[in-house]
Amino acid sequence: MEWITLTIDGRSVSVPKGTTVLQACRMNNIPIPTLCHDPELTATGSCRLCIVEIEGMRNLPPSCVTQATQGMVVRTRTEKVREARKTILELLVANHPLDCMTCQKMGSCDLAKYAYEYQVTGEAFSGGERRQLPIDDSNPFILRDPNKCILCGKCIRACEEVQGRSVLDFSYRGFNTQVGPAFNLPYAESECVFCGSCVSVCPVGALTEKEMVGQGRPWEVKKVQTTCPFCGTGCNFD
Ligand code: FES
């Protein structure tokens, strides 16, 4: 295996050739915030939260889709990086319900976690238009609240890459963009088999297990290992 050496935050680190900057950081315990990244899924670089400074580049590239190269000098904690990440979070929060106290995802929401870490108050872009979309309550298993979706696309990739299905996709454009079953059908009228893969990767409260709503926070319930090799529903044969 060929190795390369780069500098991250003043530290010289060696990683296998072909590693992304994000992977290089994580291999060396350098924290980088991510919303759209999942190591099991194709990286798309859509949320931009993982941006870093790289010497010689004028912009701030997303580390999850930037390959580390020999001699690269990366900075992950500069004021410029922090301010840019904070602005990204402020923009996301500006079009996101601020109902964290009653949200099923409270305690395990990545957006809330980073908003706290970056001291995002939701005031920077307040007063703008917010989505007011109907909640998809059409089936017994998954509750879809498109108003909480941050359009990271992880659910789309999980459906396609993990389950080999293509139930979910983006629809509409710009401010009106939504993620959901094709043609914006309710889940119950789609080809969804309710495997739960989309719910498991959603970083916010846009997709939640319906039967859990009001039944327990993530830290109050026990997760079990999926043993069924077929559909990933989570059947446990203990
Ligand atoms: Fe890299 Fe979203 S985690 S762009």
GROMACS .gro file of C-alpha atoms and ligand atoms in nm:
model
  242
    1MET     CA    1   0.000   0.000   0.000
    2GLU     CA    2   0.132   0.344  -0.090
    3TRP     CA    3   0.132   0.604   0.187
    4ILE     CA    4   0.136   0.982   0.172
    5THR     CA    5   0.226   1.239   0.435
    6LEU     CA    6   0.038   1.563   0.493
    7THR     CA    7   0.012   1.823   0.768
    8ILE     CA    8  -0.315   1.872   0.958
    9ASP     CA    9  -0.332   2.150   1.216
   10GLY     CA   10   0.047   2.154   1.235
   11ARG     CA   11   0.076   1.777   1.281
   12SER     CA   12   0.248   1.558   1.027
   13VAL     CA   13   0.034   1.252   0.955
   14SER     CA   14   0.067   0.958   0.719
   15VAL     CA   15  -0.235   0.797   0.553
   16PRO     CA   16  -0.287   0.550   0.267
   17LYS     CA   17  -0.299   0.708  -0.078
   18GLY     CA   18  -0.661   0.760  -0.184
   19THR     CA   19  -0.774   0.869   0.162
   20THR     CA   20  -0.998   1.174   0.181
   21VAL     CA   21  -0.905   1.468   0.402
   22LEU     CA   22  -1.200   1.380   0.628
   23GLN     CA   23  -1.080   1.021   0.665
   24ALA     CA   24  -0.728   1.143   0.733
   25CYS     CA   25  -0.859   1.370   1.008
   26ARG     CA   26  -1.070   1.097   1.165
   27MET     CA   27  -0.785   0.845   1.151
   28ASN     CA   28  -0.590   1.093   1.360
   29ASN     CA   29  -0.868   1.185   1.604
   30ILE     CA   30  -0.914   1.532   1.458
   31PRO     CA   31  -1.287   1.611   1.487
   32ILE     CA   32  -1.471   1.740   1.180
   33PRO     CA   33  -1.846   1.807   1.188
   34THR     CA   34  -2.048   1.624   0.922
   35LEU     CA   35  -2.415   1.603   0.834
   36CYS     CA   36  -2.435   1.438   0.493
   37HIS     CA   37  -2.142   1.199   0.536
   38ASP     CA   38  -2.178   0.832   0.625
   39PRO     CA   39  -1.881   0.598   0.590
   40GLU     CA   40  -2.110   0.329   0.447
   41LEU     CA   41  -2.250   0.552   0.173
   42THR     CA   42  -2.113   0.735  -0.130
   43ALA     CA   43  -1.987   1.080  -0.035
   44THR     CA   44  -2.171   1.364  -0.206
   45GLY     CA   45  -2.037   1.676  -0.034
   46SER     CA   46  -2.381   1.828  -0.009
   47CYS     CA   47  -2.399   1.982   0.339
   48ARG     CA   48  -2.056   2.157   0.325
   49LEU     CA   49  -2.022   2.145   0.703
   50CYS     CA   50  -1.695   1.951   0.685
   51ILE     CA   51  -1.512   2.235   0.510
   52VAL     CA   52  -1.145   2.293   0.592
   53GLU     CA   53  -0.870   2.530   0.485
   54ILE     CA   54  -0.611   2.389   0.250
   55GLU     CA   55  -0.298   2.586   0.173
   56GLY     CA   56  -0.297   2.710  -0.187
   57MET     CA   57  -0.676   2.693  -0.224
   58ARG     CA   58  -0.883   3.011  -0.206
   59ASN     CA   59  -1.212   2.843  -0.123
   60LEU     CA   60  -1.290   2.609   0.167
   61PRO     CA   61  -1.332   2.260   0.019
   62PRO     CA   62  -1.550   1.995   0.184
   63SER     CA   63  -1.308   1.745   0.338
   64CYS     CA   64  -1.535   1.443   0.274
   65VAL     CA   65  -1.491   1.469  -0.104
   66THR     CA   66  -1.136   1.608  -0.116
   67GLN     CA   67  -0.852   1.364  -0.157
   68ALA     CA   68  -0.552   1.404   0.068
   69THR     CA   69  -0.232   1.451  -0.130
   70GLN     CA   70   0.137   1.431  -0.052
   71GLY     CA   71   0.257   1.749   0.121
   72MET     CA   72  -0.092   1.897   0.161
   73VAL     CA   73  -0.129   2.146   0.447
   74VAL     CA   74  -0.475   2.136   0.607
   75ARG     CA   75  -0.619   2.357   0.879
   76THR     CA   76  -0.943   2.251   1.043
   77ARG     CA   77  -0.982   2.496   1.329
   78THR     CA   78  -0.914   2.846   1.197
   79GLU     CA   79  -1.148   3.137   1.260
   80LYS     CA   80  -1.237   3.142   0.888
   81VAL     CA   81  -1.340   2.776   0.897
   82ARG     CA   82  -1.536   2.816   1.217
   83GLU     CA   83  -1.722   3.123   1.089
   84ALA     CA   84  -1.808   2.951   0.761
   85ARG     CA   85  -1.940   2.641   0.940
   86LYS     CA   86  -2.142   2.860   1.171
   87THR     CA   87  -2.298   3.041   0.874
   88ILE     CA   88  -2.390   2.706   0.715
   89LEU     CA   89  -2.558   2.599   1.037
   90GLU     CA   90  -2.738   2.933   1.072
   91LEU     CA   91  -2.873   2.891   0.718
   92LEU     CA   92  -2.997   2.540   0.795
   93VAL     CA   93  -3.159   2.647   1.118
   94ALA     CA   94  -3.323   2.947   0.947
   95ASN     CA   95  -3.550   2.704   0.762
   96HIS     CA   96  -3.590   2.443   1.032
   97PRO     CA   97  -3.856   2.417   1.303
   98LEU     CA   98  -3.719   2.513   1.643
   99ASP     CA   99  -3.926   2.258   1.831
  100CYS     CA  100  -3.631   2.066   1.972
  101MET     CA  101  -3.796   2.022   2.312
  102THR     CA  102  -4.074   1.808   2.165
  103CYS     CA  103  -3.883   1.656   1.874
  104GLN     CA  104  -3.842   1.279   1.885
  105LYS     CA  105  -3.482   1.324   1.774
  106MET     CA  106  -3.388   1.539   2.072
  107GLY     CA  107  -3.063   1.413   2.220
  108SER     CA  108  -2.947   1.243   1.901
  109CYS     CA  109  -2.997   1.521   1.645
  110ASP     CA  110  -2.672   1.611   1.471
  111LEU     CA  111  -2.801   1.953   1.370
  112ALA     CA  112  -2.885   2.040   1.730
  113LYS     CA  113  -2.549   1.905   1.846
  114TYR     CA  114  -2.352   2.124   1.605
  115ALA     CA  115  -2.579   2.424   1.658
  116TYR     CA  116  -2.488   2.403   2.025
  117GLU     CA  117  -2.118   2.351   1.954
  118TYR     CA  118  -2.103   2.649   1.716
  119GLN     CA  119  -2.329   2.867   1.928
  120VAL     CA  120  -2.595   2.901   1.659
  121THR     CA  121  -2.896   3.087   1.787
  122GLY     CA  122  -3.121   3.091   1.482
  123GLU     CA  123  -3.126   3.470   1.483
  124ALA     CA  124  -2.875   3.541   1.205
  125PHE     CA  125  -3.125   3.483   0.924
  126SER     CA  126  -3.450   3.494   1.114
  127GLY     CA  127  -3.752   3.652   0.948
  128GLY     CA  128  -3.708   3.473   0.618
  129GLU     CA  129  -3.955   3.238   0.457
  130ARG     CA  130  -3.994   2.893   0.616
  131ARG     CA  131  -4.132   2.575   0.467
  132GLN     CA  132  -4.481   2.481   0.575
  133LEU     CA  133  -4.515   2.136   0.425
  134PRO     CA  134  -4.763   1.864   0.522
  135ILE     CA  135  -4.632   1.584   0.742
  136ASP     CA  136  -4.650   1.239   0.586
  137ASP     CA  137  -4.844   1.031   0.836
  138SER     CA  138  -4.973   0.784   0.579
  139ASN     CA  139  -4.826   0.459   0.711
  140PRO     CA  140  -4.788   0.281   1.046
  141PHE     CA  141  -4.406   0.283   1.055
  142ILE     CA  142  -4.233   0.602   0.943
  143LEU     CA  143  -4.321   0.960   1.021
  144ARG     CA  144  -4.182   1.200   0.762
  145ASP     CA  145  -4.166   1.567   0.847
  146PRO     CA  146  -4.026   1.741   0.537
  147ASN     CA  147  -4.002   2.067   0.729
  148LYS     CA  148  -3.715   1.920   0.931
  149CYS     CA  149  -3.529   1.778   0.631
  150ILE     CA  150  -3.188   1.936   0.565
  151LEU     CA  151  -3.165   1.777   0.216
  152CYS     CA  152  -2.846   1.589   0.297
  153GLY     CA  153  -2.966   1.299   0.080
  154LYS     CA  154  -2.843   1.025   0.315
  155CYS     CA  155  -3.184   0.853   0.314
  156ILE     CA  156  -3.183   0.845  -0.066
  157ARG     CA  157  -2.839   0.685  -0.073
  158ALA     CA  158  -2.924   0.437   0.204
  159CYS     CA  159  -3.236   0.326   0.019
  160GLU     CA  160  -3.041   0.278  -0.300
  161GLU     CA  161  -2.700   0.162  -0.182
  162VAL     CA  162  -2.790  -0.043   0.127
  163GLN     CA  163  -3.129  -0.180   0.031
  164GLY     CA  164  -3.091  -0.180  -0.348
  165ARG     CA  165  -3.417   0.010  -0.386
  166SER     CA  166  -3.483   0.358  -0.519
  167VAL     CA  167  -3.792   0.466  -0.334
  168LEU     CA  168  -3.665   0.808  -0.228
  169ASP     CA  169  -3.535   1.099  -0.431
  170PHE     CA  170  -3.522   1.476  -0.450
  171SER     CA  171  -3.822   1.650  -0.599
  172TYR     CA  172  -3.884   2.014  -0.698
  173ARG     CA  173  -3.603   2.270  -0.701
  174GLY     CA  174  -3.441   2.550  -0.505
  175PHE     CA  175  -3.631   2.659  -0.195
  176ASN     CA  176  -3.906   2.406  -0.279
  177THR     CA  177  -3.673   2.105  -0.290
  178GLN     CA  178  -3.799   1.807  -0.093
  179VAL     CA  179  -3.683   1.453  -0.028
  180GLY     CA  180  -3.938   1.176  -0.030
  181PRO     CA  181  -4.089   0.896  -0.234
  182ALA     CA  182  -4.093   0.954  -0.609
  183PHE     CA  183  -4.350   1.203  -0.739
  184ASN     CA  184  -4.381   1.318  -0.379
  185LEU     CA  185  -4.619   1.032  -0.306
  186PRO     CA  186  -4.698   0.953   0.056
  187TYR     CA  187  -4.488   0.664   0.189
  188ALA     CA  188  -4.794   0.436   0.202
  189GLU     CA  189  -4.848   0.474  -0.172
  190SER     CA  190  -4.485   0.423  -0.263
  191GLU     CA  191  -4.279   0.107  -0.319
  192CYS     CA  192  -4.133   0.140   0.033
  193VAL     CA  193  -4.104  -0.185   0.231
  194PHE     CA  194  -4.046   0.008   0.556
  195CYS     CA  195  -3.706  -0.145   0.623
  196GLY     CA  196  -3.606   0.159   0.826
  197SER     CA  197  -3.270   0.221   0.654
  198CYS     CA  198  -3.369   0.579   0.573
  199VAL     CA  199  -3.473   0.643   0.932
  200SER     CA  200  -3.148   0.504   1.070
  201VAL     CA  201  -2.930   0.747   0.872
  202CYS     CA  202  -3.139   1.063   0.903
  203PRO     CA  203  -2.927   1.310   1.102
  204VAL     CA  204  -3.229   1.518   1.209
  205GLY     CA  205  -3.592   1.454   1.297
  206ALA     CA  206  -3.721   1.443   0.940
  207LEU     CA  207  -3.761   1.065   0.946
  208THR     CA  208  -3.851   0.895   1.270
  209GLU     CA  209  -3.991   0.562   1.378
  210LYS     CA  210  -4.357   0.631   1.415
  211GLU     CA  211  -4.427   0.383   1.690
  212MET     CA  212  -4.153   0.546   1.897
  213VAL     CA  213  -4.296   0.897   1.884
  214GLY     CA  214  -4.388   0.988   2.238
  215GLN     CA  215  -4.278   0.642   2.355
  216GLY     CA  216  -3.919   0.708   2.449
  217ARG     CA  217  -3.612   0.910   2.361
  218PRO     CA  218  -3.321   0.734   2.190
  219TRP     CA  219  -3.137   0.708   2.521
  220GLU     CA  220  -3.440   0.558   2.692
  221VAL     CA  221  -3.480   0.260   2.463
  222LYS     CA  222  -3.262  -0.040   2.387
  223LYS     CA  223  -3.132  -0.107   2.039
  224VAL     CA  224  -3.089  -0.467   1.929
  225GLN     CA  225  -2.864  -0.616   1.669
  226THR     CA  226  -3.041  -0.691   1.341
  227THR     CA  227  -3.011  -1.060   1.270
  228CYS     CA  228  -3.238  -1.092   0.969
  229PRO     CA  229  -3.013  -1.099   0.660
  230PHE     CA  230  -3.290  -1.023   0.414
  231CYS     CA  231  -3.465  -0.692   0.450
  232GLY     CA  232  -3.297  -0.510   0.739
  233THR     CA  233  -3.627  -0.456   0.917
  234GLY     CA  234  -3.465  -0.535   1.246
  235CYS     CA  235  -3.628  -0.869   1.332
  236ASN     CA  236  -3.437  -1.023   1.617
  237PHE     CA  237  -3.446  -1.395   1.666
  238ASP     CA  238  -3.303  -1.401   2.019
  239FES    FE1  239  -1.883   1.678   0.385
  239FES    FE2  240  -2.148   1.711   0.421
  239FES     S1  241  -2.009   1.603   0.541
  239FES     S2  242  -2.016   1.802   0.273
   0.00000   0.00000   0.00000
